[in-house]
PDB file of C-alpha atoms in Angstrom:
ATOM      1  CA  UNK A1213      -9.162   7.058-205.666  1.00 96.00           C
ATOM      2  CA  UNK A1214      -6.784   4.366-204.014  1.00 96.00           C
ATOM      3  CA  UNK A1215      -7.082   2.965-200.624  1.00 94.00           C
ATOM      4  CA  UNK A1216      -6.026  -0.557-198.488  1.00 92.00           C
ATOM      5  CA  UNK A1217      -8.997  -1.953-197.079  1.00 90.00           C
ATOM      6  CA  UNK A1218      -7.748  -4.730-194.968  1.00 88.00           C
ATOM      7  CA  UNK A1219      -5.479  -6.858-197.144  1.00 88.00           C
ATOM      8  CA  UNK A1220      -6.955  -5.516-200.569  1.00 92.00           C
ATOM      9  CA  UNK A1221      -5.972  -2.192-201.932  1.00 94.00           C
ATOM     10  CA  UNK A1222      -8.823  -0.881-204.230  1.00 96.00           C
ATOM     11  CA  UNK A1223      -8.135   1.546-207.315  1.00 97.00           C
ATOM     12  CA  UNK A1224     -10.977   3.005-208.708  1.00 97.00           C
ATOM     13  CA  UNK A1225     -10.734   5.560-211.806  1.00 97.00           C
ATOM     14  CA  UNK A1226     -13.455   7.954-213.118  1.00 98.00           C
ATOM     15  CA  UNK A1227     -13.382   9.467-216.368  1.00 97.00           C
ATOM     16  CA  UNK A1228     -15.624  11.176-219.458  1.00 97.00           C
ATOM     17  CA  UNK A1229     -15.207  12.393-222.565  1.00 96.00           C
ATOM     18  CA  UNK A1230     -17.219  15.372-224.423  1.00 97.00           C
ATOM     19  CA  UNK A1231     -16.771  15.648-228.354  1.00 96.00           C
ATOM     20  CA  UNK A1232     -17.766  18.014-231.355  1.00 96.00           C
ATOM     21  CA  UNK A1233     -18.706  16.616-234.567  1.00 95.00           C
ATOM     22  CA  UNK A1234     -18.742  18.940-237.729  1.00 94.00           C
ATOM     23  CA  UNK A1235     -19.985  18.483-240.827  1.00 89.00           C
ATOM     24  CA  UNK A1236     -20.219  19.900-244.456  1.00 85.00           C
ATOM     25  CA  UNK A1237     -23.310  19.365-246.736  1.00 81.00           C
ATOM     26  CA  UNK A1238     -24.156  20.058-250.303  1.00 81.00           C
ATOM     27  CA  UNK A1239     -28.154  20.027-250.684  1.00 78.00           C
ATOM     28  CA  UNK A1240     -28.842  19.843-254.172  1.00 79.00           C
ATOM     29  CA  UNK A1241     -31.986  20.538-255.570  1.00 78.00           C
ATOM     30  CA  UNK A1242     -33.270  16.309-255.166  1.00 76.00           C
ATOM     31  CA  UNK A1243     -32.134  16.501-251.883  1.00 73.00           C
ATOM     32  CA  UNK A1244     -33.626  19.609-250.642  1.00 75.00           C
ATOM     33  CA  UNK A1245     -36.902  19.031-251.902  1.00 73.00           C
ATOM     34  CA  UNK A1246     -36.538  15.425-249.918  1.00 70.00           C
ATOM     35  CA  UNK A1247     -35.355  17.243-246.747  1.00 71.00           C
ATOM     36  CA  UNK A1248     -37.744  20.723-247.191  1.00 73.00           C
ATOM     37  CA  UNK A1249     -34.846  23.174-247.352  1.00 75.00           C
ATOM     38  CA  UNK A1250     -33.108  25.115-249.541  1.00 80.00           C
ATOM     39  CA  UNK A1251     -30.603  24.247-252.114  1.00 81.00           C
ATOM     40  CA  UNK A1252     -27.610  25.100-250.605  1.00 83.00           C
ATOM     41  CA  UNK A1253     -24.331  24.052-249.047  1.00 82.00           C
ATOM     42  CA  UNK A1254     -24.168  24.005-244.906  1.00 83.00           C
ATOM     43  CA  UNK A1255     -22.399  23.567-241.827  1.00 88.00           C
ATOM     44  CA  UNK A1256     -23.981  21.510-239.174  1.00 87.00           C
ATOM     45  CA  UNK A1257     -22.426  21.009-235.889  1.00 92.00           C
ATOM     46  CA  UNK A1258     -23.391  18.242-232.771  1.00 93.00           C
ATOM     47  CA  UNK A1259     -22.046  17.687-229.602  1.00 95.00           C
ATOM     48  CA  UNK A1260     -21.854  13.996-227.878  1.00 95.00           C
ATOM     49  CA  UNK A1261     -20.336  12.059-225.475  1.00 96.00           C
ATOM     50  CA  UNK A1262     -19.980   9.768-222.937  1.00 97.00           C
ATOM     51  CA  UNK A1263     -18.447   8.395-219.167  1.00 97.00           C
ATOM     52  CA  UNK A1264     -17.145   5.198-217.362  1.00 97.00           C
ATOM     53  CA  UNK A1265     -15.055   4.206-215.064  1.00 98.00           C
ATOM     54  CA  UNK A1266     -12.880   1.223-213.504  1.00 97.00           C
ATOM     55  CA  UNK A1267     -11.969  -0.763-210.850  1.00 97.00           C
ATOM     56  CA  UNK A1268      -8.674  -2.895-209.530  1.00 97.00           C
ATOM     57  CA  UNK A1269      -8.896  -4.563-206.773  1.00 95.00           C
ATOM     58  CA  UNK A1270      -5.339  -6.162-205.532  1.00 95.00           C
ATOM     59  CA  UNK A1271      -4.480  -9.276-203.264  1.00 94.00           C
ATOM     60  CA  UNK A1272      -7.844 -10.255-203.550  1.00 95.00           C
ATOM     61  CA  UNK A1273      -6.337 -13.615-202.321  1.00 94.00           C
ATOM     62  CA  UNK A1274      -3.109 -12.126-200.292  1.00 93.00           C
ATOM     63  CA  UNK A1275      -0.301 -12.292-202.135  1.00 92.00           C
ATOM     64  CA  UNK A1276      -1.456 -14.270-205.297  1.00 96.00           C
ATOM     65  CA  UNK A1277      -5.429 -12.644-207.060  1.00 97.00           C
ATOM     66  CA  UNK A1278      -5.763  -9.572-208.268  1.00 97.00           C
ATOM     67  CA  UNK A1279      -8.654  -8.376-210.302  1.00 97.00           C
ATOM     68  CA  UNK A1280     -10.287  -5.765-212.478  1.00 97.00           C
ATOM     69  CA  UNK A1281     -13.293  -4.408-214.569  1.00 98.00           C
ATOM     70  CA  UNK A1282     -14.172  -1.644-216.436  1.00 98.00           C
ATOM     71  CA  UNK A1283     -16.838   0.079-218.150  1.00 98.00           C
ATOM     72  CA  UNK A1284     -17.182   2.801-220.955  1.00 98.00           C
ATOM     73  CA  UNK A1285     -20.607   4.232-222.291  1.00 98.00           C
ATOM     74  CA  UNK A1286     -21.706   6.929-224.610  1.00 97.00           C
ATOM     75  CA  UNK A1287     -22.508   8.266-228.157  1.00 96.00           C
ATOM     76  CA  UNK A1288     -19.689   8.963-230.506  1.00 95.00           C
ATOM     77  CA  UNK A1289     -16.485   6.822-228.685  1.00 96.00           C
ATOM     78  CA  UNK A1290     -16.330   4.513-230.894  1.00 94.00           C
ATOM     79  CA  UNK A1291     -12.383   5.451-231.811  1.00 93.00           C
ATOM     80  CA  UNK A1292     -11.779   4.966-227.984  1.00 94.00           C
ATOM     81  CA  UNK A1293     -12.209   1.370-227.469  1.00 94.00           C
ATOM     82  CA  UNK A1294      -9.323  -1.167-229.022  1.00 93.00           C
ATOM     83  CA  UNK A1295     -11.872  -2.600-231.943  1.00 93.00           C
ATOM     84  CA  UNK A1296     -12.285   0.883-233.526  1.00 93.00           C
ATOM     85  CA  UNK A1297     -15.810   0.915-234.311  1.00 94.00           C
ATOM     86  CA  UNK A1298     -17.728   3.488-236.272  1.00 92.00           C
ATOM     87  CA  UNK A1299     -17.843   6.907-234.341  1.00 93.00           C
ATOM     88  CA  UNK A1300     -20.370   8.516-236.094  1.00 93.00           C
ATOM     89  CA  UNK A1301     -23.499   8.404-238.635  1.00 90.00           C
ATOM     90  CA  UNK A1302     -25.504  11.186-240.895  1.00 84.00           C
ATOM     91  CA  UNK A1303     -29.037  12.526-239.950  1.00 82.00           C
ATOM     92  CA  UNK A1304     -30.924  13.221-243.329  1.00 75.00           C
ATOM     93  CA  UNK A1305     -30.153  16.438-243.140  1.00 75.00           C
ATOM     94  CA  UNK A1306     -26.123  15.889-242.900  1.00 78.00           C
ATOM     95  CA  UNK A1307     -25.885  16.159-239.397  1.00 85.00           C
ATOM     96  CA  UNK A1308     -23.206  13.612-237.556  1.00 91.00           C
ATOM     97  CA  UNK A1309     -24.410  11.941-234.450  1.00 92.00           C
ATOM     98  CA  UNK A1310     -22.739   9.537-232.558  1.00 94.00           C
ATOM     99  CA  UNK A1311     -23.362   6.177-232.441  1.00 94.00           C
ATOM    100  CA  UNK A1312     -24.586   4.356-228.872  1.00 96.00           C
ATOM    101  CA  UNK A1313     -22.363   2.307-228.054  1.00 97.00           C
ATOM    102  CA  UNK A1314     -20.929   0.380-225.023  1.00 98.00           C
ATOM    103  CA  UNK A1315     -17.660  -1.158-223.889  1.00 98.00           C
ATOM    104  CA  UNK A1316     -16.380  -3.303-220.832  1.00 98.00           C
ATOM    105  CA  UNK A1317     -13.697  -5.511-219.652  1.00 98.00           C
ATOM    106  CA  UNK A1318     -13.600  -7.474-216.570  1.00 98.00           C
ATOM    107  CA  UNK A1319     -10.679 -10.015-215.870  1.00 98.00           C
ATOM    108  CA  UNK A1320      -7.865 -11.120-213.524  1.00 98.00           C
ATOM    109  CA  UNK A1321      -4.114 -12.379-212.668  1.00 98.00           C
ATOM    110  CA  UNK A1322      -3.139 -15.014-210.573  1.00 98.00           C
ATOM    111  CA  UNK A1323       0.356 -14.951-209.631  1.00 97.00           C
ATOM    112  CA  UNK A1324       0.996 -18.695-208.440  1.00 97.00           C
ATOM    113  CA  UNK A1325       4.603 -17.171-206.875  1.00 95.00           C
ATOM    114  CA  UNK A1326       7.116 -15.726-208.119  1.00 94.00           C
ATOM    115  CA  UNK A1327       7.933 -17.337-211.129  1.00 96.00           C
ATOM    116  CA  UNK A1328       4.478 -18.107-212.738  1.00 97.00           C
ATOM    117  CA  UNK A1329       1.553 -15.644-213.375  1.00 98.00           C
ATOM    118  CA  UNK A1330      -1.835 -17.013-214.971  1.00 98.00           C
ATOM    119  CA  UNK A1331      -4.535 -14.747-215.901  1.00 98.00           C
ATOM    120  CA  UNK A1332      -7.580 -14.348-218.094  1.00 98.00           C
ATOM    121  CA  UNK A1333     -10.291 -11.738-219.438  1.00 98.00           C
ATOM    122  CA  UNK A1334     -13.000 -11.155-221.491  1.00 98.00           C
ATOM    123  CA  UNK A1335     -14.435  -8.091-223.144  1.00 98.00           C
ATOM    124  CA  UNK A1336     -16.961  -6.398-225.650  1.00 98.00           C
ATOM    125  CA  UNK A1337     -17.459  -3.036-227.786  1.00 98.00           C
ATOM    126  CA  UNK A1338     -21.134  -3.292-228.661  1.00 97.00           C
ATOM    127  CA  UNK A1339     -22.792  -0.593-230.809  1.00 95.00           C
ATOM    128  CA  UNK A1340     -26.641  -0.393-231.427  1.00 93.00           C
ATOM    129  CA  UNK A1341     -28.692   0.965-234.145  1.00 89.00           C
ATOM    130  CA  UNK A1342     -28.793   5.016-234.347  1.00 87.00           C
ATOM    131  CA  UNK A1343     -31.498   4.591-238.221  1.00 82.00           C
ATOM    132  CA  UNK A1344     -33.573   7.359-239.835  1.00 78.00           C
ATOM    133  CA  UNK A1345     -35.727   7.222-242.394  1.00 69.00           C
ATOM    134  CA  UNK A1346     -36.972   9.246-245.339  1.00 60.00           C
ATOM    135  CA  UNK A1347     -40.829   9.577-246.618  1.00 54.00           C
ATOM    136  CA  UNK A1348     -39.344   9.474-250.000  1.00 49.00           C
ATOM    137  CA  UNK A1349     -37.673   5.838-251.230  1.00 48.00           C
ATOM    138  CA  UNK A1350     -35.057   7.799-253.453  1.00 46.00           C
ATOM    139  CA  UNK A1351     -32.867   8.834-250.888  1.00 46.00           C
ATOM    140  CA  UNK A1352     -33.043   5.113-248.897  1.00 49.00           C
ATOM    141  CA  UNK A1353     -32.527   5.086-245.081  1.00 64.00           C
ATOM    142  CA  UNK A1354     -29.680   7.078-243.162  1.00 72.00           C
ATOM    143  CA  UNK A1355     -27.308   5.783-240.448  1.00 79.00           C
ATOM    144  CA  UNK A1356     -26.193   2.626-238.381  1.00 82.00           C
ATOM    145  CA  UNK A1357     -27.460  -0.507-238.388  1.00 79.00           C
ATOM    146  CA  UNK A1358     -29.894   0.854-241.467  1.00 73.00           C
ATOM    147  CA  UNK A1359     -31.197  -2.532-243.159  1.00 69.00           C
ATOM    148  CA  UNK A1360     -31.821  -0.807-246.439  1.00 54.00           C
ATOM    149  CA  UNK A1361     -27.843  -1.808-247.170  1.00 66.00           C
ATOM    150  CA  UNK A1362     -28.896  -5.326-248.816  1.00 74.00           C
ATOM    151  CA  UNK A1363     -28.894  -8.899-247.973  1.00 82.00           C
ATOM    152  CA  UNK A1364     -26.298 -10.187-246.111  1.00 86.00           C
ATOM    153  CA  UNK A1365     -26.994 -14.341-246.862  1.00 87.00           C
ATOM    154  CA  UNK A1366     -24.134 -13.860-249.370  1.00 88.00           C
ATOM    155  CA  UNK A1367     -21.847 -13.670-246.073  1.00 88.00           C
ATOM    156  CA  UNK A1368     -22.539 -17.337-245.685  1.00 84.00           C
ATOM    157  CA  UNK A1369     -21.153 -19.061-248.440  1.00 86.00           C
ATOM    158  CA  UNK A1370     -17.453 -18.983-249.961  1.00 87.00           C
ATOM    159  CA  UNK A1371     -16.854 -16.406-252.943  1.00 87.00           C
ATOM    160  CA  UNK A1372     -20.653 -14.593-251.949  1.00 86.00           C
ATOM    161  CA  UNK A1373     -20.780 -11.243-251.281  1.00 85.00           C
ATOM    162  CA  UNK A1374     -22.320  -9.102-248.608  1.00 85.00           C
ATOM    163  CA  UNK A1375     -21.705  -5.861-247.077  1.00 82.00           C
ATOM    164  CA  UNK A1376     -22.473  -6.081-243.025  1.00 86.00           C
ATOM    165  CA  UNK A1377     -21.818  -3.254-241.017  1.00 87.00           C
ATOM    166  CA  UNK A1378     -20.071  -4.076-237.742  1.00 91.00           C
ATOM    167  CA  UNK A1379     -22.445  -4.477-234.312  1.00 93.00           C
ATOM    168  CA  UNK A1380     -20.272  -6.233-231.784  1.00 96.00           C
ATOM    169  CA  UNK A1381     -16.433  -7.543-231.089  1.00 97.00           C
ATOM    170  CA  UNK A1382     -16.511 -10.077-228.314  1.00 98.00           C
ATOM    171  CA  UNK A1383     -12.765 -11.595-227.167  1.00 98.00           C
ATOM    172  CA  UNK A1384     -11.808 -13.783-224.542  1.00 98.00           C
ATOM    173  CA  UNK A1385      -8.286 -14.573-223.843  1.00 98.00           C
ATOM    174  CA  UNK A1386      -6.171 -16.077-221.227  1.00 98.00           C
ATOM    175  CA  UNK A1387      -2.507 -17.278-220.626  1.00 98.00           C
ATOM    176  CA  UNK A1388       0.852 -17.010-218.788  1.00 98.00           C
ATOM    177  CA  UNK A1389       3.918 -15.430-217.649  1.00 98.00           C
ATOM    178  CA  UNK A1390       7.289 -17.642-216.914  1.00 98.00           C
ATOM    179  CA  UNK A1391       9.431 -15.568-215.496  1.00 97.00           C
ATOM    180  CA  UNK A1392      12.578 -18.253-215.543  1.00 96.00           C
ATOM    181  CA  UNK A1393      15.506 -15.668-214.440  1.00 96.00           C
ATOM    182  CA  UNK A1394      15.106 -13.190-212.219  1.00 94.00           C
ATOM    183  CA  UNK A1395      18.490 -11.739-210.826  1.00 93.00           C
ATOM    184  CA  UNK A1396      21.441  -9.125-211.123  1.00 92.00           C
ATOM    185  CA  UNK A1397      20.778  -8.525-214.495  1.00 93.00           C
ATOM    186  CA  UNK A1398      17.242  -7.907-214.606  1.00 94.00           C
ATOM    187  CA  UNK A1399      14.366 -10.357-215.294  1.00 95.00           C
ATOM    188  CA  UNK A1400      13.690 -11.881-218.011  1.00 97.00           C
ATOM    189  CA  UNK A1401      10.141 -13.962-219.054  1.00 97.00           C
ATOM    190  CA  UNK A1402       8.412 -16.069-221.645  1.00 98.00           C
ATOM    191  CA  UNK A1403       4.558 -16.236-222.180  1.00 98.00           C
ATOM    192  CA  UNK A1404       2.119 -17.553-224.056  1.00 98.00           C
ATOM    193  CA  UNK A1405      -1.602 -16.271-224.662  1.00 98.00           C
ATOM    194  CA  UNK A1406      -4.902 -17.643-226.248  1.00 98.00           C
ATOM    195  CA  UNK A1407      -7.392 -15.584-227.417  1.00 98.00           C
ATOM    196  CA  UNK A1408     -10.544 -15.719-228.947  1.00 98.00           C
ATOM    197  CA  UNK A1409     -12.567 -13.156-231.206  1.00 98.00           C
ATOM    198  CA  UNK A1410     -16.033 -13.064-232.386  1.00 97.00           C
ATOM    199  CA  UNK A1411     -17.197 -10.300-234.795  1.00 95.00           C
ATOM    200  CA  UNK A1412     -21.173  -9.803-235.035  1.00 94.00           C
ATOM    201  CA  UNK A1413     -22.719  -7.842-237.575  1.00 92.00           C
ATOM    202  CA  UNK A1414     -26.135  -5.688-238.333  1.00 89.00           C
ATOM    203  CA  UNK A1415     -28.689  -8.004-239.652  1.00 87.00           C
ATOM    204  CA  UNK A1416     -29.290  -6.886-243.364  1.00 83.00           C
ATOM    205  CA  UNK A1417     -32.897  -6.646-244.949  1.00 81.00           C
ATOM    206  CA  UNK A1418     -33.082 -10.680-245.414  1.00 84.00           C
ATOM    207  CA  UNK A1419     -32.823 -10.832-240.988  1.00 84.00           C
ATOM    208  CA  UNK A1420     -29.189 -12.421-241.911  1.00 87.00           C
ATOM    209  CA  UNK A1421     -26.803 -11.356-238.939  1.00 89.00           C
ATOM    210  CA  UNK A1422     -23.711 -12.724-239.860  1.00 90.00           C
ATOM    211  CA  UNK A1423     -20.722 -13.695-237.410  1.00 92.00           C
ATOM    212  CA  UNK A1424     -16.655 -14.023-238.039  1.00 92.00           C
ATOM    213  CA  UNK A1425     -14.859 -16.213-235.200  1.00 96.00           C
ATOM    214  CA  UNK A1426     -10.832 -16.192-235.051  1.00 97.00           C
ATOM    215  CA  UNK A1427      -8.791 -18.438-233.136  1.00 98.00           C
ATOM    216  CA  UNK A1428      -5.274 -16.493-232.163  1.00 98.00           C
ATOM    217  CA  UNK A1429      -1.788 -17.939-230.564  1.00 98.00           C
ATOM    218  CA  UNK A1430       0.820 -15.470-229.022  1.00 98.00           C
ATOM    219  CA  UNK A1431       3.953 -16.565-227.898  1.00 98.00           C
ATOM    220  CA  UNK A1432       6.291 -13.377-226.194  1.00 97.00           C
ATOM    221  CA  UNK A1433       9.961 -12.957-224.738  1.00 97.00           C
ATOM    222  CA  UNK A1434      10.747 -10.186-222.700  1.00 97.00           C
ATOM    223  CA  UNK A1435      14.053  -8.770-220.951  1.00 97.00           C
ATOM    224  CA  UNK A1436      13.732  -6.444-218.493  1.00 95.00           C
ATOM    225  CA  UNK A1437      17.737  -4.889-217.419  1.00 94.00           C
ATOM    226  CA  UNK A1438      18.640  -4.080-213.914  1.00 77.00           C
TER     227      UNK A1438
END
């Protein structure tokens, strides 16, 4: 849906997604006694999805803001959102279901005139526990954000080892356009962009939630002919 409201002209999008997981399981005779079935092998099928939608809002400030935000929520769209995160876990019984999970970006351009454009954003892709547990301790916990997967204070000194499972990306970045020719031969622009990434994980079965930070520096040069 687009439409000028007074100076502004608003875009708004819609949109959903609706996904099939399959999967193939071998119950051995440990297992099925654990999970009360029959030794066997089987097919087990789920269905999951999710829905969002965005917003642009142009010449917020006439001629020089624009702005925009998004939103994505759901189980099992983990592949959708720029950070890649985990789709799916197992069910004790084999059975993929996605994982919860939600996504949003919110941010805006400021074009100072015609040569110089600033802008800036922020967004996240945060996934939350989807656990299930077993009565028997053989077999451990099932799915993500389980804390049965060890301690994770090894993540917090140099050499240690630890094996979080991702919860949350975080970034914020910001930067500019210079567009320093602009003429019968096309345009042709520099920029440079900031950006700043935070990775949070699960906390492990010692409450240790460990978090990666990474400081990035883009420089770009672009031609555009005619």
């Amino acid at each position: 849906w687009e439409k000028k409201l007074g100076d502004q002209k608003v875009h708004i999008e819609g949109f959903g997604i609706y996904r099939t997981f399959v999967s193939r399981l071998n119950a051995g005779s440990a297992a099925a006694t654990a999970l009360g079935v029959t030794a066997d092998n089987y097919t087990n099928t789920s269905t999951d999805g999710g829905g969002g939608g965005s917003i642009s809002i142009y010449d917020v400030i006439p001629k020089h803001l624009d702005l925009q935000a998004s939103v994505f929520t759901g189980n099992g769209i983990g592949r959708y959102g720029s950070a890649g995160l985990p789709d799916v876990t197992a069910r004790p019984d084999g059975t993929l279901v996605g994982i919860p999970e939600t996504m949003w970006l919110a941010g805006g351009t400021y074009h100072v005139n015609k040569d110089w454009d600033f802008y800036a954003f922020a967004g996240s892709e945060d996934e939350r526990p989807k656990t299930y547990a077993l009565t028997t301790t053989t077999l451990g916990g099932y799915g993500a954000g389980v804390t049965s997967i060890g301690a994770n204070a090894g993540c917090a000194v140099e050499g240690g080892t630890c094996s979080p499972l991702t919860k949350t990306i975080d970034q914020y970045t910001g930067g500019f356009w210079w567009k320093f020719y602009q003429g019968s031969y096309g345009r042709a622009q520099v920029g440079v962009q900031y950006s700043y990434t935070e990775r949070k994980a699960f906390p492990g079965t010692d409450g240790v939630a460990p978090k990666a930070t990474e400081n990035m520096l883009f420089t770009s040069f672009r031609f555009y002919p005619f």
